[in-house]
Amino acid sequence: MEPVVPPEITAELTQILSNLVLGDNEIRSNAEKAVNERLAHAPDLYLLALAQFSIAADTEVMRSFSLVLLRRLLFQSASSSTPQPVSSFHSLSAPRLSLFDHLTTSALTNLERLLLHSLSHEPVASVRRKTVDTISDVANQGMLRGRPWHALQAQVFSMTQATSATNGVAGEGLRESAYRVFAGCPNLVMDLQTDAVLGVRYAALLASVAYLSHADSHQLAQSLSLMYPILDTLPPLAHSINQPSGSATLTSAEDKTPTAHLQSFLVALTPLCSAHPNLFHPHLSALLTFLPPLLLANTDPGPTPTVRAPYPTGLGGDGSPSRESPVTETEDEEEGQSLRLSALEFMLSLCEARPSMFKKSVNVGQGWIAVMVRACLEGMAELDEESPYGTPGGLSRWLAEDPTTSSAAENDSPPALYEQSLDRLACAMGGKVILPPSFQYIPSMMANYDWRSRHAGLMAIAAIAEGTGKVMANELGRVVELVVPMFKDSHPRVRYAACQCVGQLCTDIEDIIEQYHEQLFAVLIPALEDPEPRVHSHAAAALINFCEGVERDTLLPYLDPIVQRLLKLLNPEADPTQVQRHVQEQVITTLAMVADASEATFAKYYPSIMPLLMNVLRNASGAEYRKLRLKAMECAGLIAIAVGREIFRPDSNTLVELLIRIQKSPLDPQDTQLSHYLMGTWAKICQAMGPEFEPYLPAVMPDLLTTASMKADVSVYDEDEEKVEERDGWETVNMDGQTFGIRTAAIEEKCQAFETMVIFASTLNARYAPYLAQSLEITLPALRFYFHDGVREACALLLPMLLHCGQQSGTLTDQMIAATLQQLISVISDEQDSTFLASLYKALDDCVKLLGGPSVLNADYVNAIAQATKRQLHTLAQKRRSRAARPSSFLDDDREDLALLEEMEDFALEEMAKVLSMLNPNHELLVAISSVKELGTNQYQNELEEDG
């Protein structure tokens, strides 16, 4: 950069500054006097020389010193009566307060230019921070005096986009400096009145969020003040929404409404809620004042979330959700809905990231949660009866649709998004927090004249069941009383929601089945005869959830009416062509679960059902029957297990031949589930037939071994993880700092193949021997298949079974034994997952016992087991000490995960102790295991139980 002061001034100032940093008091005092004298006579010249020296000095120490000195001199009071070195200017008699006010316009422009050059060219980060401090002061003071710094604004925004080195400064360093300028001078963005102010503020917001999201704890501590201007961007936008058209105070170069702008600002802020929720803690009260009017459909609170206006244009006094008059949804309404959902996501992200922030802050926390619950309930009731989910056709269209193929429009519709949000909120906050505000509103919604409110109330109970189950279990009687009458509702969608609600409750709160099975069976069984196919199909689906948790003796009295109605739906006496295929698919699935739950008692229905299933497998060959065929396979296998070998034997060969025909048929690329269902059905038939399944192994095992030996379909990614997640059918795994994409279907099939081999080996024992060598060859390396935990667990379970098979058949070799023991001990030594570590030790324990006990192990094996165990004990001890040393405030929102982790570690320690005790009841490491166990205090589990 060209010099702005004569070289002799630069040389003179260089000497003065050199004297200022010397240790000799007399020399330094004379230098300070020289600085005062020169600034008194020519402030412009010497301040510019100081700024220029901050660029040109050879050492970073002198560049830093000149910037610090420049900052002090510019804004030190010029009228101070107390003599001070360097910063006292007694000879200045002008009335202004600082040297900054004495600089000419030309000098100020040159000063700004020099500082901007230092900001973009200074190679040393510590010096660049001094530049930022000086620039922030100059910008702030200039704005106070009505002097905006537009060049700084343009340069800083440009620096936020830097990705590569520029002028010798790394892109990361430029971005950090830009963010520091925003933190030091928020008015740089917030107070500028330009035509593109919204675009500028939005860019500043994105830059600030990006910086804070990736900042370390030290940077965050220095940047707390940045949250005030960040959040101050929101109220002006909200104010503009309520202004008459054309009178908005904020303008934008983009053709966007204030509503759309506010929505985009909230979306930009939301990632910061997840990354650093504590940044928002000081602002929760202000946010609780600001957000509710955006979130609630009507700002008039009313006595309930559904009581606002008396009749259809608003809220009914009996508790109906608020809605606007039924007119075609306009663009403004869509924007308003997007804004509500964005505000909800903002609040929800904070709850999920730091639940304790709202549990501990009682007043703010209760208000925050109450607003969110109310908003979700209102949103869930805002169904468009004439055009649900944006699809014309109304109720008749909904009734005719196949519920198993729900559209993206339905899943992404606002009511569905509000329902998902309520589910997430309940899982984040728990029953003690969510149930009181929810049941303040739900009973009145269930009694409302409007079916949409009744529907929303039922779906809300289903949505919160998972997250509040422990607490809701204490109120099951009240819940059942609310839900049961809804099965007789006049509207089919309410009856459908009642089935959904009961099915979800049976999944999430198993106590409801044993305590209230009479009341629930009394409404679920008649619902199988509902006049609407979509409703009675969903009742059949709810029965599946019921049967999965019901005791056999509880189910038996209801078996006849259930099966009779299901068979009637599957094979009606009326015109069979009128039966909807999705109903048949659901009925077959339900029959399978009823058979599984009722076991041998189901034999009386076998002659009526099995021929129907085999007829489906024999004749339903078209693409449209693909799913029906798969369900029939699954059902036939489960019924075969339930009724037993004697009853199933006459049909076994026919069913096997049908499956082999399907397996050998040309592969349909669209039938992605066929392999999954075939493997599952082969496993079930093996369980049903027992040793009699052996002749069919040659038809089954080649494909099974091929699937089990498949390599993972893995891609290594360099791009951002968000882009990776956009690929359907793939999931990401991060290992050793590298992101991998894995095709999930392939590894799920691999896992199922190993699980099927477990069933074959355990059922057939010695008869599985022809496949022993191949199975071991595939299983041992798969213990290190880190892409899927299920694969590794199945392999650990399979190894002892394979050794047992070899023993029983006389085909087990010393090489097989050595390979198995060596691999198990090696994997144990390296394992980092405490959950799987327990499985490995159990597999080792089972294998050694099968082989004859510890006497079969030579000294090398015993020593290797001891060394691997020492390594694991050391690692576990370090982990537990590290967790114990963390402040309790850091653990508040991780207690459930930590309690589970500690429980898994205890399982591993118990399995370790079993192995060591088998080797030597007085093994020296048993004491070490006890010591490591004591490091786990179980405090997490105890506090979880207190929280409910």
GROMACS .gro file of N, CA and C in nm, residues 438-562:
model
  375
  438SER      N    1  -5.132  -3.019   2.830
  438SER     CA    2  -5.204  -3.092   2.725
  438SER      C    3  -5.345  -3.125   2.769
  439PHE      N    4  -5.359  -3.178   2.890
  439PHE     CA    5  -5.492  -3.218   2.936
  439PHE      C    6  -5.571  -3.102   2.994
  440GLN      N    7  -5.513  -2.984   2.991
  440GLN     CA    8  -5.593  -2.864   3.016
  440GLN      C    9  -5.688  -2.840   2.899
  441TYR      N   10  -5.645  -2.886   2.779
  441TYR     CA   11  -5.720  -2.858   2.657
  441TYR      C   12  -5.786  -2.981   2.595
  442ILE      N   13  -5.722  -3.098   2.602
  442ILE     CA   14  -5.769  -3.215   2.527
  442ILE      C   15  -5.911  -3.256   2.562
  443PRO      N   16  -5.953  -3.261   2.689
  443PRO     CA   17  -6.091  -3.303   2.716
  443PRO      C   18  -6.196  -3.216   2.648
  444SER      N   19  -6.177  -3.085   2.648
  444SER     CA   20  -6.275  -2.998   2.583
  444SER      C   21  -6.272  -3.016   2.432
  445MET      N   22  -6.155  -3.047   2.376
  445MET     CA   23  -6.148  -3.073   2.232
  445MET      C   24  -6.225  -3.200   2.196
  446MET      N   25  -6.217  -3.302   2.282
  446MET     CA   26  -6.286  -3.428   2.255
  446MET      C   27  -6.437  -3.412   2.263
  447ALA      N   28  -6.482  -3.310   2.334
  447ALA     CA   29  -6.626  -3.287   2.347
  447ALA      C   30  -6.678  -3.183   2.249
  448ASN      N   31  -6.594  -3.138   2.159
  448ASN     CA   32  -6.630  -3.029   2.068
  448ASN      C   33  -6.726  -3.074   1.959
  449TYR      N   34  -6.809  -2.982   1.912
  449TYR     CA   35  -6.902  -3.015   1.803
  449TYR      C   36  -6.830  -3.039   1.672
  450ASP      N   37  -6.710  -2.979   1.654
  450ASP     CA   38  -6.637  -2.987   1.528
  450ASP      C   39  -6.552  -3.113   1.528
  451TRP      N   40  -6.568  -3.200   1.428
  451TRP     CA   41  -6.495  -3.326   1.423
  451TRP      C   42  -6.345  -3.305   1.420
  452ARG      N   43  -6.300  -3.192   1.366
  452ARG     CA   44  -6.157  -3.167   1.356
  452ARG      C   45  -6.093  -3.152   1.494
  453SER      N   46  -6.166  -3.092   1.587
  453SER     CA   47  -6.113  -3.081   1.722
  453SER      C   48  -6.109  -3.217   1.790
  454ARG      N   49  -6.214  -3.297   1.771
  454ARG     CA   50  -6.215  -3.431   1.831
  454ARG      C   51  -6.101  -3.516   1.774
  455HIS      N   52  -6.083  -3.505   1.643
  455HIS     CA   53  -5.975  -3.577   1.576
  455HIS      C   54  -5.840  -3.534   1.632
  456ALA      N   55  -5.822  -3.403   1.647
  456ALA     CA   56  -5.694  -3.351   1.697
  456ALA      C   57  -5.668  -3.397   1.839
  457GLY      N   58  -5.772  -3.401   1.923
  457GLY     CA   59  -5.754  -3.445   2.061
  457GLY      C   60  -5.705  -3.588   2.070
  458LEU      N   61  -5.765  -3.676   1.987
  458LEU     CA   62  -5.722  -3.816   1.987
  458LEU      C   63  -5.580  -3.831   1.935
  459MET      N   64  -5.549  -3.762   1.826
  459MET     CA   65  -5.415  -3.771   1.769
  459MET      C   66  -5.311  -3.713   1.864
  460ALA      N   67  -5.352  -3.614   1.944
  460ALA     CA   68  -5.259  -3.555   2.042
  460ALA      C   69  -5.224  -3.656   2.150
  461ILE      N   70  -5.324  -3.732   2.199
  461ILE     CA   71  -5.294  -3.834   2.300
  461ILE      C   72  -5.197  -3.937   2.243
  462ALA      N   73  -5.222  -3.977   2.117
  462ALA     CA   74  -5.131  -4.073   2.053
  462ALA      C   75  -4.991  -4.016   2.038
  463ALA      N   76  -4.982  -3.886   2.006
  463ALA     CA   77  -4.852  -3.823   1.980
  463ALA      C   78  -4.768  -3.813   2.106
  464ILE      N   79  -4.831  -3.784   2.221
  464ILE     CA   80  -4.753  -3.762   2.342
  464ILE      C   81  -4.731  -3.890   2.423
  465ALA      N   82  -4.791  -4.001   2.379
  465ALA     CA   83  -4.784  -4.123   2.458
  465ALA      C   84  -4.641  -4.171   2.479
  466GLU      N   85  -4.560  -4.166   2.374
  466GLU     CA   86  -4.424  -4.217   2.385
  466GLU      C   87  -4.342  -4.138   2.487
  467GLY      N   88  -4.348  -4.006   2.477
  467GLY     CA   89  -4.265  -3.923   2.564
  467GLY      C   90  -4.316  -3.910   2.706
  468THR      N   91  -4.445  -3.933   2.727
  468THR     CA   92  -4.504  -3.912   2.859
  468THR      C   93  -4.553  -4.042   2.922
  469GLY      N   94  -4.518  -4.156   2.862
  469GLY     CA   95  -4.575  -4.284   2.902
  469GLY      C   96  -4.564  -4.315   3.050
  470LYS      N   97  -4.447  -4.288   3.111
  470LYS     CA   98  -4.428  -4.323   3.251
  470LYS      C   99  -4.526  -4.249   3.342
  471VAL      N  100  -4.552  -4.124   3.309
  471VAL     CA  101  -4.643  -4.045   3.392
  471VAL      C  102  -4.788  -4.071   3.350
  472MET      N  103  -4.812  -4.084   3.220
  472MET     CA  104  -4.948  -4.108   3.173
  472MET      C  105  -5.001  -4.241   3.226
  473ALA      N  106  -4.913  -4.336   3.254
  473ALA     CA  107  -4.956  -4.465   3.306
  473ALA      C  108  -5.036  -4.449   3.435
  474ASN      N  109  -5.010  -4.341   3.509
  474ASN     CA  110  -5.084  -4.317   3.632
  474ASN      C  111  -5.223  -4.260   3.607
  475GLU      N  112  -5.250  -4.218   3.483
  475GLU     CA  113  -5.378  -4.156   3.449
  475GLU      C  114  -5.451  -4.235   3.342
  476LEU      N  115  -5.419  -4.363   3.330
  476LEU     CA  116  -5.476  -4.441   3.220
  476LEU      C  117  -5.628  -4.449   3.225
  477GLY      N  118  -5.684  -4.458   3.345
  477GLY     CA  119  -5.829  -4.465   3.356
  477GLY      C  120  -5.896  -4.345   3.294
  478ARG      N  121  -5.842  -4.227   3.321
  478ARG     CA  122  -5.899  -4.104   3.266
  478ARG      C  123  -5.884  -4.101   3.114
  479VAL      N  124  -5.768  -4.148   3.067
  479VAL     CA  125  -5.744  -4.148   2.923
  479VAL      C  126  -5.840  -4.244   2.852
  480VAL      N  127  -5.856  -4.364   2.907
  480VAL     CA  128  -5.945  -4.463   2.847
  480VAL      C  129  -6.088  -4.409   2.842
  481GLU      N  130  -6.131  -4.341   2.948
  481GLU     CA  131  -6.265  -4.284   2.950
  481GLU      C  132  -6.285  -4.181   2.840
  482LEU      N  133  -6.180  -4.109   2.806
  482LEU     CA  134  -6.189  -4.010   2.699
  482LEU      C  135  -6.193  -4.075   2.560
  483VAL      N  136  -6.115  -4.183   2.544
  483VAL     CA  137  -6.095  -4.240   2.411
  483VAL      C  138  -6.207  -4.335   2.370
  484VAL      N  139  -6.251  -4.419   2.461
  484VAL     CA  140  -6.346  -4.525   2.426
  484VAL      C  141  -6.472  -4.473   2.358
  485PRO      N  142  -6.536  -4.365   2.405
  485PRO     CA  143  -6.658  -4.319   2.337
  485PRO      C  144  -6.635  -4.274   2.192
  486MET      N  145  -6.513  -4.241   2.158
  486MET     CA  146  -6.484  -4.190   2.024
  486MET      C  147  -6.499  -4.298   1.916
  487PHE      N  148  -6.501  -4.426   1.955
  487PHE     CA  149  -6.520  -4.532   1.858
  487PHE      C  150  -6.661  -4.531   1.798
  488LYS      N  151  -6.753  -4.462   1.866
  488LYS     CA  152  -6.890  -4.452   1.815
  488LYS      C  153  -6.917  -4.315   1.754
  489ASP      N  154  -6.813  -4.238   1.728
  489ASP     CA  155  -6.830  -4.104   1.673
  489ASP      C  156  -6.896  -4.111   1.535
  490SER      N  157  -6.966  -4.007   1.501
  490SER     CA  158  -7.038  -4.004   1.373
  490SER      C  159  -6.945  -3.983   1.254
  491HIS      N  160  -6.825  -3.930   1.278
  491HIS     CA  161  -6.734  -3.900   1.167
  491HIS      C  162  -6.629  -4.009   1.154
  492PRO      N  163  -6.611  -4.065   1.033
  492PRO     CA  164  -6.515  -4.176   1.017
  492PRO      C  165  -6.372  -4.139   1.050
  493ARG      N  166  -6.333  -4.014   1.029
  493ARG     CA  167  -6.195  -3.977   1.058
  493ARG      C  168  -6.170  -3.973   1.208
  494VAL      N  169  -6.272  -3.945   1.287
  494VAL     CA  170  -6.257  -3.949   1.433
  494VAL      C  171  -6.245  -4.094   1.478
  495ARG      N  172  -6.327  -4.182   1.419
  495ARG     CA  173  -6.317  -4.324   1.455
  495ARG      C  174  -6.180  -4.380   1.416
  496TYR      N  175  -6.128  -4.337   1.302
  496TYR     CA  176  -5.994  -4.375   1.258
  496TYR      C  177  -5.890  -4.327   1.361
  497ALA      N  178  -5.906  -4.203   1.407
  497ALA     CA  179  -5.812  -4.148   1.505
  497ALA      C  180  -5.821  -4.224   1.637
  498ALA      N  181  -5.939  -4.271   1.673
  498ALA     CA  182  -5.954  -4.350   1.796
  498ALA      C  183  -5.875  -4.480   1.785
  499CYS      N  184  -5.882  -4.546   1.669
  499CYS     CA  185  -5.801  -4.666   1.647
  499CYS      C  186  -5.653  -4.635   1.657
  500GLN      N  187  -5.611  -4.524   1.596
  500GLN     CA  188  -5.471  -4.483   1.601
  500GLN      C  189  -5.427  -4.458   1.745
  501CYS      N  190  -5.513  -4.393   1.821
  501CYS     CA  191  -5.480  -4.359   1.959
  501CYS      C  192  -5.462  -4.485   2.043
  502VAL      N  193  -5.555  -4.580   2.032
  502VAL     CA  194  -5.545  -4.703   2.112
  502VAL      C  195  -5.422  -4.784   2.070
  503GLY      N  196  -5.399  -4.794   1.939
  503GLY     CA  197  -5.283  -4.868   1.892
  503GLY      C  198  -5.153  -4.810   1.945
  504GLN      N  199  -5.143  -4.678   1.946
  504GLN     CA  200  -5.021  -4.614   1.995
  504GLN      C  201  -5.006  -4.630   2.145
  505LEU      N  202  -5.117  -4.620   2.218
  505LEU     CA  203  -5.110  -4.639   2.363
  505LEU      C  204  -5.066  -4.781   2.398
  506CYS      N  205  -5.113  -4.880   2.322
  506CYS     CA  206  -5.072  -5.018   2.348
  506CYS      C  207  -4.922  -5.037   2.326
  507THR      N  208  -4.866  -4.962   2.231
  507THR     CA  209  -4.723  -4.972   2.203
  507THR      C  210  -4.640  -4.903   2.310
  508ASP      N  211  -4.685  -4.785   2.352
  508ASP     CA  212  -4.604  -4.701   2.441
  508ASP      C  213  -4.630  -4.724   2.589
  509ILE      N  214  -4.749  -4.774   2.624
  509ILE     CA  215  -4.784  -4.795   2.766
  509ILE      C  216  -4.845  -4.933   2.777
  510GLU      N  217  -4.762  -5.032   2.801
  510GLU     CA  218  -4.810  -5.170   2.802
  510GLU      C  219  -4.910  -5.197   2.914
  511ASP      N  220  -4.904  -5.117   3.021
  511ASP     CA  221  -4.997  -5.139   3.133
  511ASP      C  222  -5.142  -5.129   3.090
  512ILE      N  223  -5.168  -5.050   2.984
  512ILE     CA  224  -5.305  -5.029   2.942
  512ILE      C  225  -5.370  -5.159   2.896
  513ILE      N  226  -5.289  -5.252   2.844
  513ILE     CA  227  -5.344  -5.378   2.791
  513ILE      C  228  -5.398  -5.464   2.904
  514GLU      N  229  -5.319  -5.485   3.008
  514GLU     CA  230  -5.362  -5.572   3.117
  514GLU      C  231  -5.470  -5.507   3.202
  515GLN      N  232  -5.461  -5.377   3.222
  515GLN     CA  233  -5.555  -5.311   3.312
  515GLN      C  234  -5.691  -5.283   3.246
  516TYR      N  235  -5.689  -5.257   3.115
  516TYR     CA  236  -5.812  -5.211   3.051
  516TYR      C  237  -5.846  -5.291   2.926
  517HIS      N  238  -5.805  -5.419   2.921
  517HIS     CA  239  -5.829  -5.497   2.800
  517HIS      C  240  -5.978  -5.516   2.774
  518GLU      N  241  -6.059  -5.525   2.879
  518GLU     CA  242  -6.202  -5.545   2.856
  518GLU      C  243  -6.264  -5.425   2.785
  519GLN      N  244  -6.232  -5.304   2.834
  519GLN     CA  245  -6.288  -5.183   2.772
  519GLN      C  246  -6.237  -5.167   2.628
  520LEU      N  247  -6.111  -5.200   2.604
  520LEU     CA  248  -6.055  -5.179   2.471
  520LEU      C  249  -6.101  -5.286   2.372
  521PHE      N  250  -6.105  -5.411   2.414
  521PHE     CA  251  -6.158  -5.513   2.325
  521PHE      C  252  -6.305  -5.484   2.290
  522ALA      N  253  -6.377  -5.427   2.386
  522ALA     CA  254  -6.519  -5.401   2.364
  522ALA      C  255  -6.544  -5.298   2.254
  523VAL      N  256  -6.443  -5.217   2.224
  523VAL     CA  257  -6.461  -5.119   2.116
  523VAL      C  258  -6.380  -5.157   1.992
  524LEU      N  259  -6.263  -5.223   2.011
  524LEU     CA  260  -6.181  -5.259   1.895
  524LEU      C  261  -6.245  -5.368   1.811
  525ILE      N  262  -6.303  -5.469   1.874
  525ILE     CA  263  -6.361  -5.580   1.798
  525ILE      C  264  -6.480  -5.533   1.715
  526PRO      N  265  -6.575  -5.457   1.770
  526PRO     CA  266  -6.682  -5.405   1.684
  526PRO      C  267  -6.630  -5.313   1.574
  527ALA      N  268  -6.519  -5.245   1.600
  527ALA     CA  269  -6.464  -5.156   1.497
  527ALA      C  270  -6.419  -5.233   1.373
  528LEU      N  271  -6.394  -5.363   1.387
  528LEU     CA  272  -6.361  -5.445   1.270
  528LEU      C  273  -6.479  -5.454   1.172
  529GLU      N  274  -6.599  -5.418   1.219
  529GLU     CA  275  -6.718  -5.420   1.134
  529GLU      C  276  -6.763  -5.280   1.096
  530ASP      N  277  -6.676  -5.183   1.117
  530ASP     CA  278  -6.709  -5.046   1.077
  530ASP      C  279  -6.744  -5.042   0.928
  531PRO      N  280  -6.845  -4.964   0.889
  531PRO     CA  281  -6.885  -4.962   0.748
  531PRO      C  282  -6.778  -4.908   0.653
  532GLU      N  283  -6.683  -4.833   0.705
  532GLU     CA  284  -6.581  -4.774   0.619
  532GLU      C  285  -6.456  -4.861   0.619
  533PRO      N  286  -6.409  -4.908   0.501
  533PRO     CA  287  -6.290  -4.994   0.494
  533PRO      C  288  -6.167  -4.933   0.559
  534ARG      N  289  -6.149  -4.805   0.542
  534ARG     CA  290  -6.028  -4.745   0.598
  534ARG      C  291  -6.030  -4.750   0.751
  535VAL      N  292  -6.149  -4.743   0.809
  535VAL     CA  293  -6.159  -4.748   0.955
  535VAL      C  294  -6.141  -4.890   1.005
  536HIS      N  295  -6.215  -4.988   0.945
  536HIS     CA  296  -6.200  -5.124   0.999
  536HIS      C  297  -6.061  -5.181   0.968
  537SER      N  298  -5.997  -5.134   0.863
  537SER     CA  299  -5.859  -5.175   0.838
  537SER      C  300  -5.767  -5.122   0.948
  538HIS      N  301  -5.790  -4.998   0.991
  538HIS     CA  302  -5.705  -4.941   1.096
  538HIS      C  303  -5.734  -5.004   1.232
  539ALA      N  304  -5.856  -5.048   1.253
  539ALA     CA  305  -5.887  -5.122   1.376
  539ALA      C  306  -5.808  -5.252   1.379
  540ALA      N  307  -5.798  -5.319   1.263
  540ALA     CA  308  -5.717  -5.441   1.254
  540ALA      C  309  -5.571  -5.411   1.284
  541ALA      N  310  -5.522  -5.296   1.236
  541ALA     CA  311  -5.384  -5.258   1.264
  541ALA      C  312  -5.363  -5.232   1.413
  542ALA      N  313  -5.460  -5.171   1.480
  542ALA     CA  314  -5.448  -5.145   1.623
  542ALA      C  315  -5.444  -5.275   1.701
  543LEU      N  316  -5.514  -5.377   1.651
  543LEU     CA  317  -5.513  -5.507   1.719
  543LEU      C  318  -5.372  -5.568   1.719
  544ILE      N  319  -5.294  -5.539   1.617
  544ILE     CA  320  -5.156  -5.589   1.613
  544ILE      C  321  -5.079  -5.538   1.734
  545ASN      N  322  -5.087  -5.407   1.758
  545ASN     CA  323  -5.018  -5.349   1.873
  545ASN      C  324  -5.069  -5.410   2.003
  546PHE      N  325  -5.198  -5.437   2.007
  546PHE     CA  326  -5.257  -5.496   2.127
  546PHE      C  327  -5.203  -5.637   2.148
  547CYS      N  328  -5.200  -5.716   2.042
  547CYS     CA  329  -5.158  -5.856   2.053
  547CYS      C  330  -5.010  -5.869   2.085
  548GLU      N  331  -4.928  -5.771   2.046
  548GLU     CA  332  -4.785  -5.779   2.072
  548GLU      C  333  -4.754  -5.773   2.221
  549GLY      N  334  -4.843  -5.710   2.298
  549GLY     CA  335  -4.817  -5.696   2.442
  549GLY      C  336  -4.910  -5.775   2.530
  550VAL      N  337  -5.007  -5.845   2.472
  550VAL     CA  338  -5.108  -5.912   2.553
  550VAL      C  339  -5.059  -6.051   2.597
  551GLU      N  340  -5.100  -6.090   2.716
  551GLU     CA  341  -5.073  -6.226   2.762
  551GLU      C  342  -5.169  -6.323   2.692
  552ARG      N  343  -5.120  -6.443   2.667
  552ARG     CA  344  -5.201  -6.541   2.593
  552ARG      C  345  -5.335  -6.566   2.661
  553ASP      N  346  -5.335  -6.581   2.793
  553ASP     CA  347  -5.459  -6.610   2.864
  553ASP      C  348  -5.557  -6.494   2.857
  554THR      N  349  -5.504  -6.373   2.846
  554THR     CA  350  -5.592  -6.256   2.832
  554THR      C  351  -5.659  -6.255   2.696
  555LEU      N  352  -5.586  -6.298   2.594
  555LEU     CA  353  -5.637  -6.292   2.457
  555LEU      C  354  -5.739  -6.402   2.427
  556LEU      N  355  -5.724  -6.520   2.486
  556LEU     CA  356  -5.804  -6.636   2.446
  556LEU      C  357  -5.956  -6.613   2.449
  557PRO      N  358  -6.013  -6.547   2.550
  557PRO     CA  359  -6.159  -6.529   2.548
  557PRO      C  360  -6.210  -6.447   2.430
  558TYR      N  361  -6.121  -6.367   2.370
  558TYR     CA  362  -6.164  -6.280   2.261
  558TYR      C  363  -6.126  -6.336   2.124
  559LEU      N  364  -6.065  -6.454   2.123
  559LEU     CA  365  -6.008  -6.506   1.999
  559LEU      C  366  -6.115  -6.533   1.893
  560ASP      N  367  -6.224  -6.595   1.932
  560ASP     CA  368  -6.329  -6.629   1.834
  560ASP      C  369  -6.385  -6.504   1.766
  561PRO      N  370  -6.434  -6.406   1.839
  561PRO     CA  371  -6.490  -6.289   1.769
  561PRO      C  372  -6.387  -6.215   1.684
  562ILE      N  373  -6.260  -6.213   1.727
  562ILE     CA  374  -6.157  -6.145   1.648
  562ILE      C  375  -6.134  -6.218   1.516
   0.00000   0.00000   0.00000
